[in-house]
Short mmCIF file of C-alpha atoms in Angstrom, two decimals:
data_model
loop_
_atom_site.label_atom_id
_atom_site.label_comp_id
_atom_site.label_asym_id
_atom_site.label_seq_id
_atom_site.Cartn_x
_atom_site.Cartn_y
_atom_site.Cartn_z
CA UNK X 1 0.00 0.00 0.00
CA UNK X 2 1.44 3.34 -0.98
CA UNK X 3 1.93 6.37 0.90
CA UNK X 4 -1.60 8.30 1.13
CA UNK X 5 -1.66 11.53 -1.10
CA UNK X 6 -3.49 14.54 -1.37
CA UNK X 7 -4.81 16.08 -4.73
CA UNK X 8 -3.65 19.92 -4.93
CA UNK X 9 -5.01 23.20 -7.35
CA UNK X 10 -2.05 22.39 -9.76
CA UNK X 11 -3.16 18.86 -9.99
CA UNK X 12 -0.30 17.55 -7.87
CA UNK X 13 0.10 15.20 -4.86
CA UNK X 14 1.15 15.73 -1.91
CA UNK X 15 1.80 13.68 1.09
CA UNK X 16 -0.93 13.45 3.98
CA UNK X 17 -0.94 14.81 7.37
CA UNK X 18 -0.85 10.63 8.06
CA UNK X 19 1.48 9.79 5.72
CA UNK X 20 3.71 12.59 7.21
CA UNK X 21 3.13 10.97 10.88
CA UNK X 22 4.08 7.62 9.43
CA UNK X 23 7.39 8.32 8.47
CA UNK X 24 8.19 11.04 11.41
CA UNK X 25 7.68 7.56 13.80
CA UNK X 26 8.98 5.21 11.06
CA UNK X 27 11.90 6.94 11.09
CA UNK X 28 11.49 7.23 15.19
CA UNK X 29 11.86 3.29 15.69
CA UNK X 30 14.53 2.77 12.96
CA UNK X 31 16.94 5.61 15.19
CA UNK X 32 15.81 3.44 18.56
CA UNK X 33 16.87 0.05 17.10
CA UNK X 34 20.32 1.79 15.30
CA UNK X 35 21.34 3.36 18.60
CA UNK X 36 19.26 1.29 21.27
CA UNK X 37 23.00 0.35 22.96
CA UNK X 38 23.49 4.13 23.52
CA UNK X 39 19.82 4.08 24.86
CA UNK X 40 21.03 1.35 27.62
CA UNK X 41 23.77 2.98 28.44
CA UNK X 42 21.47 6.36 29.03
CA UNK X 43 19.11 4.22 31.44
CA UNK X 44 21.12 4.20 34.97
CA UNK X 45 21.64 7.70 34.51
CA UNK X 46 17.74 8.41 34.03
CA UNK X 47 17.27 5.99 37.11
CA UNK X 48 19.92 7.70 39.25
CA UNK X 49 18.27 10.88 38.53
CA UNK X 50 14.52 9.74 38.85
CA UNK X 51 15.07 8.01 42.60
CA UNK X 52 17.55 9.91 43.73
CA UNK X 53 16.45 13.66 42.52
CA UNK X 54 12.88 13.36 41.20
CA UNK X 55 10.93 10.94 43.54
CA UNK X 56 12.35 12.68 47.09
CA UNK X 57 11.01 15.78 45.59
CA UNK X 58 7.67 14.79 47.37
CA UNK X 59 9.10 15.62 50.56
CA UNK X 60 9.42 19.08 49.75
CA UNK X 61 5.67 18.59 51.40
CA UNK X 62 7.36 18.42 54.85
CA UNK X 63 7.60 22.00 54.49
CA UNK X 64 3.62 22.94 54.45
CA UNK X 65 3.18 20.30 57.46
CA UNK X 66 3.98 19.81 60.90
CA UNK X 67 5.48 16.80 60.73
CA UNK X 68 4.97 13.63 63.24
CA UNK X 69 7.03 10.79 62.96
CA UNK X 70 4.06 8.56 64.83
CA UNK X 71 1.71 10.07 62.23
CA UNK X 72 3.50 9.63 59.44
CA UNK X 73 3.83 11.56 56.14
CA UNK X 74 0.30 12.04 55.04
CA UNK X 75 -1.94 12.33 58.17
CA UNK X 76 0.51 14.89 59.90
CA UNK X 77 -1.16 18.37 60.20
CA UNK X 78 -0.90 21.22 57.16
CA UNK X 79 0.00 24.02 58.45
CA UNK X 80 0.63 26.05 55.26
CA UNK X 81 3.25 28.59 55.20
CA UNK X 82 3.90 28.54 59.07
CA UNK X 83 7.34 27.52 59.03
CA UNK X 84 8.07 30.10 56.64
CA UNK X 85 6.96 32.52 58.35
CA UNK X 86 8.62 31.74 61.79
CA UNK X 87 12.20 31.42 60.12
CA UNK X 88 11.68 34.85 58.35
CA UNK X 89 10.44 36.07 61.86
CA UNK X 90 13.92 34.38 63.68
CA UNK X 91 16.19 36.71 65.10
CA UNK X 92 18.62 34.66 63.24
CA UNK X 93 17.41 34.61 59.57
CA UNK X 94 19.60 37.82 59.09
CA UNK X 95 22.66 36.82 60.52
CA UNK X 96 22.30 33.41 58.46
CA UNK X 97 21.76 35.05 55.44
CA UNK X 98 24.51 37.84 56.11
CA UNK X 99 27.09 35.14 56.95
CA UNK X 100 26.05 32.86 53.72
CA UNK X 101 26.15 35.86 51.47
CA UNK X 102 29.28 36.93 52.84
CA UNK X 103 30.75 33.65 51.91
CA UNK X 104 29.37 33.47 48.00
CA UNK X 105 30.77 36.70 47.79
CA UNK X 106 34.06 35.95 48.83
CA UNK X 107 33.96 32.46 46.88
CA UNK X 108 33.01 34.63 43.86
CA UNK X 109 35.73 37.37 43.67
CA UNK X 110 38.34 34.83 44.99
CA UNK X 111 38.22 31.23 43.90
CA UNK X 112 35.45 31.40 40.39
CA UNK X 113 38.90 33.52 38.91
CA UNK X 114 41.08 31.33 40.62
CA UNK X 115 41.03 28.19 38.12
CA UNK X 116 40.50 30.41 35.07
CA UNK X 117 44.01 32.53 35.70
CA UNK X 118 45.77 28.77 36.76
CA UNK X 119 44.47 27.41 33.38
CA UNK X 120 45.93 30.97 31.45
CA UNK X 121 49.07 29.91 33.23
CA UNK X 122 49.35 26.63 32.50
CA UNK X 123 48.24 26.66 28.72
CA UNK X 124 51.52 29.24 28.75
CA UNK X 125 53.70 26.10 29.76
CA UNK X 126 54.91 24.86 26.57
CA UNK X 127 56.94 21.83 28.07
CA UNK X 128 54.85 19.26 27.50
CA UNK X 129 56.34 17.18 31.03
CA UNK X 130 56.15 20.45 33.30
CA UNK X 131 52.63 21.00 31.87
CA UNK X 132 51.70 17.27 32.80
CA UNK X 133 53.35 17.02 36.03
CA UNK X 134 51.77 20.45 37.26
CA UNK X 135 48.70 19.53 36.47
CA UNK X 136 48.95 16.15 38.38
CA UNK X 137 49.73 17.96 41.40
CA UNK X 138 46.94 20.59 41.71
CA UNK X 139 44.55 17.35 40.53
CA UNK X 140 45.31 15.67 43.82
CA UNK X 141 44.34 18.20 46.85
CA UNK X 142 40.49 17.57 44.69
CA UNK X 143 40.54 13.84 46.40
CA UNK X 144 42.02 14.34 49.57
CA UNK X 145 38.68 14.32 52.45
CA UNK X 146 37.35 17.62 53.73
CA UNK X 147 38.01 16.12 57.28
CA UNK X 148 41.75 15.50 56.22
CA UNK X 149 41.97 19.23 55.25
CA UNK X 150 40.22 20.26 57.89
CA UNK X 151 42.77 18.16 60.56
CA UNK X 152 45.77 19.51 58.37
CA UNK X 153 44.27 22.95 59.06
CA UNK X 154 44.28 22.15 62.63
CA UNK X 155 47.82 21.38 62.98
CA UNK X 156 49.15 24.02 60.93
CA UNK X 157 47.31 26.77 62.81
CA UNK X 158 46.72 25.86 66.53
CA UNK X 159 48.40 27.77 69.13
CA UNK X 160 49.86 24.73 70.41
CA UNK X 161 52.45 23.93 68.56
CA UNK X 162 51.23 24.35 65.20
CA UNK X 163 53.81 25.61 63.06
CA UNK X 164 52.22 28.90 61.15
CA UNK X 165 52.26 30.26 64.76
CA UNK X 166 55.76 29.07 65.93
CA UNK X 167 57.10 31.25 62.97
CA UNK X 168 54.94 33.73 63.88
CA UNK X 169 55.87 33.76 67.50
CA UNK X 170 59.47 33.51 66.78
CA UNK X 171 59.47 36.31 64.02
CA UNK X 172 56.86 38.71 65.71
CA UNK X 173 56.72 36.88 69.53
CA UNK X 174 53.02 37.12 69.29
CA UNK X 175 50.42 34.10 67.69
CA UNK X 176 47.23 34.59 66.49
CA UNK X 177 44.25 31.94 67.16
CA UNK X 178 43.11 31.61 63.90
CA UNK X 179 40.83 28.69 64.48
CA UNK X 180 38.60 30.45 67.20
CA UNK X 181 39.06 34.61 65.91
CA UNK X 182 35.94 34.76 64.11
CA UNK X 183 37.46 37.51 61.62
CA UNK X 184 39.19 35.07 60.47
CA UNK X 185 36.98 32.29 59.47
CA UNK X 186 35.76 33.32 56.40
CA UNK X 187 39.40 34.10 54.99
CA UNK X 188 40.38 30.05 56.03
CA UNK X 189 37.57 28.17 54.24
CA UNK X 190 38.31 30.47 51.30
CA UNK X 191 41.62 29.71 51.13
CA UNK X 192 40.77 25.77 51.83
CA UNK X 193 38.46 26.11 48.75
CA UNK X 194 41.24 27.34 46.80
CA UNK X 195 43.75 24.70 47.72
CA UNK X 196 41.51 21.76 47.69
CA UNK X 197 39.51 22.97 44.02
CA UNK X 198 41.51 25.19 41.83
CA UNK X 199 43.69 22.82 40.27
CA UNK X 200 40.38 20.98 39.31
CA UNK X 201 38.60 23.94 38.30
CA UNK X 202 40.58 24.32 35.29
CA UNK X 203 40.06 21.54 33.22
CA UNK X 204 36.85 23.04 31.73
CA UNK X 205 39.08 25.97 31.23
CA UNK X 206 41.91 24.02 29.77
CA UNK X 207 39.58 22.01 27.49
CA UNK X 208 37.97 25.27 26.67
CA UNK X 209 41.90 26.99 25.75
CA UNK X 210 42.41 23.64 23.60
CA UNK X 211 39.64 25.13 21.01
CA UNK X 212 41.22 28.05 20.36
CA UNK X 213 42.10 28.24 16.90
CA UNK X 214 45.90 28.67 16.60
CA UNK X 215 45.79 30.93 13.56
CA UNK X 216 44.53 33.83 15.51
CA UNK X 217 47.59 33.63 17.52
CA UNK X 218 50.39 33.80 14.53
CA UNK X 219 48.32 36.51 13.32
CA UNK X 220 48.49 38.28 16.67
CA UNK X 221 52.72 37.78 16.49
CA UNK X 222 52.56 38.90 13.23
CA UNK X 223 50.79 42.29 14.17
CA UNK X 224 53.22 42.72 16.99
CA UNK X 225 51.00 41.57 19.93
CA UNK X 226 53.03 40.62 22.98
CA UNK X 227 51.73 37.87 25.14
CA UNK X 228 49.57 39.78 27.56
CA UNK X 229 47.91 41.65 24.54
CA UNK X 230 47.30 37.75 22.54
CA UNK X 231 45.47 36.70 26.24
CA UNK X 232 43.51 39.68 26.38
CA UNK X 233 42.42 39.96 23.03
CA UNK X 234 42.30 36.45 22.12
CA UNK X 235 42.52 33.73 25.12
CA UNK X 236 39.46 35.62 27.07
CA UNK X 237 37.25 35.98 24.54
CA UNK X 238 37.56 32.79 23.10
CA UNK X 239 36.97 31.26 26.41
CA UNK X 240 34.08 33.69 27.81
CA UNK X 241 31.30 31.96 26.82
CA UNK X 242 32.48 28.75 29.04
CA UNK X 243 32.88 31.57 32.13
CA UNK X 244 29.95 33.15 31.82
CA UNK X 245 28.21 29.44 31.86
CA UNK X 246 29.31 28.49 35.03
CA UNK X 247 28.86 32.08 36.30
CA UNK X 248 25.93 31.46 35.70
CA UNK X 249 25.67 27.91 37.42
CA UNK X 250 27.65 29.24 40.33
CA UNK X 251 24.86 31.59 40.82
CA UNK X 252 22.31 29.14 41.54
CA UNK X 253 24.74 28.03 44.41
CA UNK X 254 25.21 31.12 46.36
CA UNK X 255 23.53 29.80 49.45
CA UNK X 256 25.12 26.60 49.50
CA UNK X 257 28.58 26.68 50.89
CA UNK X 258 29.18 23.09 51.51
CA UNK X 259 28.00 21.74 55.20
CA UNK X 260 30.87 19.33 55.69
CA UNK X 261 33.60 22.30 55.66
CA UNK X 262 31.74 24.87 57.95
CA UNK X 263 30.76 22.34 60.13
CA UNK X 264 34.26 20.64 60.55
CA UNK X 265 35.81 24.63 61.38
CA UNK X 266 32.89 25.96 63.42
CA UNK X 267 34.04 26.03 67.51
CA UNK X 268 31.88 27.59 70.32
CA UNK X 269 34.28 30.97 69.77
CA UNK X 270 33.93 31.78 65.99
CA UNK X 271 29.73 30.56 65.67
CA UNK X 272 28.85 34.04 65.15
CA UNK X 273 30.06 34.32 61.85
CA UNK X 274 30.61 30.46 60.90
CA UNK X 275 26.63 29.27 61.12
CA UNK X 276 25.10 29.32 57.55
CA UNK X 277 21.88 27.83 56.27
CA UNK X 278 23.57 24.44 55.83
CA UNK X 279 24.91 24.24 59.28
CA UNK X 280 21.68 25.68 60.13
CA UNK X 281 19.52 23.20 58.65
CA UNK X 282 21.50 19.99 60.31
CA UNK X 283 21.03 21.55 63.66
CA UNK X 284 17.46 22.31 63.48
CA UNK X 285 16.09 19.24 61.41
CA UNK X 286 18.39 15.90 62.68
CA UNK X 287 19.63 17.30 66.05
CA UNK X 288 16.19 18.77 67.18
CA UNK X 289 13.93 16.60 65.06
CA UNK X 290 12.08 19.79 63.50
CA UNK X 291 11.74 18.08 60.25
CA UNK X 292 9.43 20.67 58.79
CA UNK X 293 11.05 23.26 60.06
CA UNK X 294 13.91 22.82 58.52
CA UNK X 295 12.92 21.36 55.49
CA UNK X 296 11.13 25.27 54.83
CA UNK X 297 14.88 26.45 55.03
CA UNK X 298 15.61 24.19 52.70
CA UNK X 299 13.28 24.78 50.56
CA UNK X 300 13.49 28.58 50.85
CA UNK X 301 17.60 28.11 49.54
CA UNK X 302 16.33 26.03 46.47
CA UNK X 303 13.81 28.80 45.57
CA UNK X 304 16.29 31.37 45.65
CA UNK X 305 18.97 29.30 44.03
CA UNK X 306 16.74 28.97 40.63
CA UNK X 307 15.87 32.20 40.70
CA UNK X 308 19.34 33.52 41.01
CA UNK X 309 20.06 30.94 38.17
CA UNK X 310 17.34 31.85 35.54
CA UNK X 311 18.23 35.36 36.34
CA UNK X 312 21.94 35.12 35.52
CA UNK X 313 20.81 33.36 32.17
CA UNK X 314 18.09 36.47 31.71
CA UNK X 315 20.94 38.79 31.78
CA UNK X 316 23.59 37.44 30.24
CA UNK X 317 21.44 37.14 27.10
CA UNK X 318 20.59 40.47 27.33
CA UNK X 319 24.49 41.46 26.40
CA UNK X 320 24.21 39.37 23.87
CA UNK X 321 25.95 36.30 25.65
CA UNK X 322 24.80 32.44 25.40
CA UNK X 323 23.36 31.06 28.65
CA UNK X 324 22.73 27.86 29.89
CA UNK X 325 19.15 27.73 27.76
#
């Protein structure tokens, strides 16, 4: 049976809107059964993401209830936007949020350029061994433990016999406690960030430096461009796009700073400027049992996170720059 056509003023045929649906899904199933191994392959990733992302967004529900372990999920009380309202009302909303933001700030004009000047550095390195053996050794700090930072922290620093403060004492005969001064626990988990992630930061931004096209370069020697001016002019731009991305992603993230970290450095003497809503939400939810409670904290830093994200995207496509959509 041939393909069903339709008569037209010029006396032609043309194909029918069923026709046209038949091949659109013959041509459907041929793809599936050419590339069904790649389809396998695809299906632990959609399971990961379906129970592990998509299923325990139900509980999200906590937030609008007062939860009751001995009642259980559904038959515990809705209370609406009750929690809400009593963490916006907490004396210590503001200092959460001031301490968080304080922290995204820093991370954001101190370790988001980090990786990309490390990468502009090391695509400079044109021994091909130096280049390699660098690399392996900013790769590592990546997948050494939080805790194990945080103890080599401890050593370094502590007033007892730590060394930063033995030089310091011998040099200056004073030492300063940086693991309880609270003016100085922001500047330590920024500068653990930096250690631990930099070197891995830049392989997006090496990968991204490996696509420049090497023409644009020998024209830049030949119209007497020094190195600075070739990095400037060509290395940044080329490579913007891929900042400006994870600018953008990085965005979404500005009230997560990582609980494991600021938990690990926060002491009785430096909690005034060390809680944040992750440390926050651990205390309230699994060492108080408000579930609900803080599950509408949690919520409330998702919210905001998307926001901040389709915002970023909103803008940077307003100058004219590609966004994550």
């Amino acid at each position: 049976m041939g393909p069903v056509t339709t008569p037209t003023d010029r006396g032609e045929t043309k194909p029918s809107g069923q026709s046209i649906a038949l091949a659109s899904e013959s041509r459907v199933l041929r793809r599936l059964k050419r590339d069904k191994w790649l389809y396998v392959l695809l299906l632990p990733g959609l399971l990961y993401f379906l129970l592990f992302k998509y299923v325990p967004m139900w509980g999200v529900l906590l937030a609008f209830k007062n939860y009751q372990p001995f009642t259980g999920f559904w038959k515990s009380e809705w209370v609406g936007l009750e929690h809400f309202h009593n963490f916006f009302q907490n004396p210590d909303f503001f200092r959460l949020l001031r301490n968080t933001l304080l922290l995204s700030l820093y991370n954001l004009l101190f370790f988001f350029p980090a990786p990309i000047v490390l990468a502009l550095m090391l695509n400079e390195v044109r021994i091909s061994i130096y280049k390699r053996t660098i690399q392996t050794l900013i790769y590592v700090p990546h997948f050494i433990s939080i805790v194990i930072v945080a103890s080599i922290s401890y050593v370094l620093l502590t007033t007892e016999g730590g060394i930063v403060n033995e030089l310091l004492f011998q040099y200056t005969g004073q030492k300063i406690n940086f693991l309880a001064d609270p003016d100085w626990f922001r500047p330590l988990i920024i500068l653990q960030t930096i250690w631990k992630e930099c070197g891995w930061g830049t392989i997006i931004f090496l990968a991204a430096l490996a696509g420049v096209d090497a023409e644009q370069y020998e024209a830049a020697v030949m119209d007497g461009a020094n190195r600075w001016r070739q990095i400037w002019h060509i290395t940044l731009p080329s490579i913007r796009s891929t900042i400006i991305i994870l600018l953008i992603l990085r965005m979404g993230d500005v009230l997560e700073n990582g609980f494991e970290q600021i938990y690990l450095m926060t002491n009785a003497l430096n909690r005034e400027k060390a809680d944040v809503f992750d440390t926050y939400v651990y205390i309230m939810g699994i060492t108080q049992g408000a579930f609900s409670y803080s599950t509408a904290v949690g919520l409330f830093k998702s919210i905001v996170g998307v926001i901040l994200v389709f915002s970023s995207n909103y803008i940077a496509k307003k100058f004219g720059q590609s966004g994550i959509y």
